XYZ file of C-alpha atoms in Angstrom:
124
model
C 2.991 190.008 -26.102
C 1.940 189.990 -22.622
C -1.334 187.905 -23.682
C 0.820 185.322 -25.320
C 2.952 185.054 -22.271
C -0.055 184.220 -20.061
C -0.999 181.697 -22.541
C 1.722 179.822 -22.737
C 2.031 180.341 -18.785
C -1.745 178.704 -18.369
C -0.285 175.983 -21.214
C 2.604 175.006 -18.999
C 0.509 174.758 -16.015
C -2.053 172.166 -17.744
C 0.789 170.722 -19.207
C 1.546 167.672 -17.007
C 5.029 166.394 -16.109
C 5.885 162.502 -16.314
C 8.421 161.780 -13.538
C 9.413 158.567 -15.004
C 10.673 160.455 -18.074
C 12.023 163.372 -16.455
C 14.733 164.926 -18.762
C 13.073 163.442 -21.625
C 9.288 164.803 -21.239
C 7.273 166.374 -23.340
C 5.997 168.453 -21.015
C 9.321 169.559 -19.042
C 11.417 170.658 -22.366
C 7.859 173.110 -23.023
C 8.611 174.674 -19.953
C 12.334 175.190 -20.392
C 11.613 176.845 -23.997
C 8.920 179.101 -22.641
C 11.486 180.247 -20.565
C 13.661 180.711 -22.543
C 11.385 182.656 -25.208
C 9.917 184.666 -22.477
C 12.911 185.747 -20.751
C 11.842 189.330 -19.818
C 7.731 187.690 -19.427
C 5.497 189.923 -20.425
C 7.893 192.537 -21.429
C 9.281 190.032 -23.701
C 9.250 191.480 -27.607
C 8.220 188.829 -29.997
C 9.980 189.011 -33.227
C 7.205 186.950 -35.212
C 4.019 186.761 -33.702
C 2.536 184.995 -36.188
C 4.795 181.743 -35.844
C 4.286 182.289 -32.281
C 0.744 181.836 -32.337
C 1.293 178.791 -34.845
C 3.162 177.154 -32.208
C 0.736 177.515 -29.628
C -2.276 176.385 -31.287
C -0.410 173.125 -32.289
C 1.097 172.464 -28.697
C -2.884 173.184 -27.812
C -4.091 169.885 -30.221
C -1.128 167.699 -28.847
C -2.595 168.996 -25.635
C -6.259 168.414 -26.345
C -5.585 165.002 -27.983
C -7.298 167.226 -31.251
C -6.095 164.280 -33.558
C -6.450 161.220 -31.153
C -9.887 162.546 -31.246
C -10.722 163.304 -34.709
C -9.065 160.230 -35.951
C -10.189 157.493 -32.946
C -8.310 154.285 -33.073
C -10.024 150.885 -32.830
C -7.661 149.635 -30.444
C -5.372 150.613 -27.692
C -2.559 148.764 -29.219
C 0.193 148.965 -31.653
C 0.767 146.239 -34.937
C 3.072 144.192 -32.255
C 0.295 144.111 -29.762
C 1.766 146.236 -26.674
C -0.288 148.449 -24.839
C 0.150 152.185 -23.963
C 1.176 151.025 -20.717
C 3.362 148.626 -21.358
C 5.001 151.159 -23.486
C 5.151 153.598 -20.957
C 6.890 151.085 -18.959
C 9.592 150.514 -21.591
C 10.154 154.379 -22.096
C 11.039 155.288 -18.534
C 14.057 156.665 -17.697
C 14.713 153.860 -15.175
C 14.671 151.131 -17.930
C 16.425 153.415 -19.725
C 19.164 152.921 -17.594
C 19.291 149.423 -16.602
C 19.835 149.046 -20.571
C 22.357 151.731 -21.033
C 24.221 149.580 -17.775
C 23.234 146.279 -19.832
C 25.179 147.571 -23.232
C 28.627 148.529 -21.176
C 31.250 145.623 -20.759
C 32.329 143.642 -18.195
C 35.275 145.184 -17.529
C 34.005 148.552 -17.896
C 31.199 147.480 -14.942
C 34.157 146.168 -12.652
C 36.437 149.025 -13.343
C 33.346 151.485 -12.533
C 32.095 149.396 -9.393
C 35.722 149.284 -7.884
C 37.432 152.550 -8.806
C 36.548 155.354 -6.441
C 37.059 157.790 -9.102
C 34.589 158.642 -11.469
C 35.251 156.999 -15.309
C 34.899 160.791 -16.820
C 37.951 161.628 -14.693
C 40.049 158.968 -16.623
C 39.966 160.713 -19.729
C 41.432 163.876 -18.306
């Protein structure tokens, strides 16, 4: 167990962390379940090591780009001709957001803008 705490440990660490996708990244919710799994670290008894071991090897090819790199694309883009970029752009949390404000009505925006209580305390 303690081995495949440190592993998972070094994992997390190479894992990076996309700030424009906070709650929502990949690489955030990994470290919140290794936490969670590992509660007591090292000391942590693993019910079914062999699942455990399953899971990191296959976190270790999304890691690795294992598949992006066995199976290389000829281009960078999708069938609609965005980029990874551009994609990136339309998946942070930010524009996210702006939408989520887009989809509420008017009145909802006015009511929200002028009341100086929160909506979530109207339905109490």
């Amino acid at each position: 167990a303690p081995s495949r705490y440190r592993r998972f440990l070094r994992l997390c660490e190479e894992w990076p962390v996309e700030e424009t996708r906070r709650p929502r990244d990949l690489g955030a919710v990994l470290r919140q379940r290794v936490a969670q799994a590992f509660r007591e670290g090292e000391n942590t008894p693993i019910s079914d090591p062999e699942a455990c071991d399953q899971m990191y090897e296959s976190l270790v090819r999304i890691h690795t780009n294992f598949y992006k790199n066995k199976y290389p694309r000829l281009k960078d883009t999708t069938f609609t001709g965005v980029t990874v970029e551009d994609c990136r752009g339309i998946l942070g949390t930010d524009l996210l957001k702006q939408m989520e404000d887009m989809k509420k009505g008017t009145w909802k925006r006015l009511r929200e803008k002028f009341s100086a209580k929160k909506p979530e305390e109207d339905l109490k």
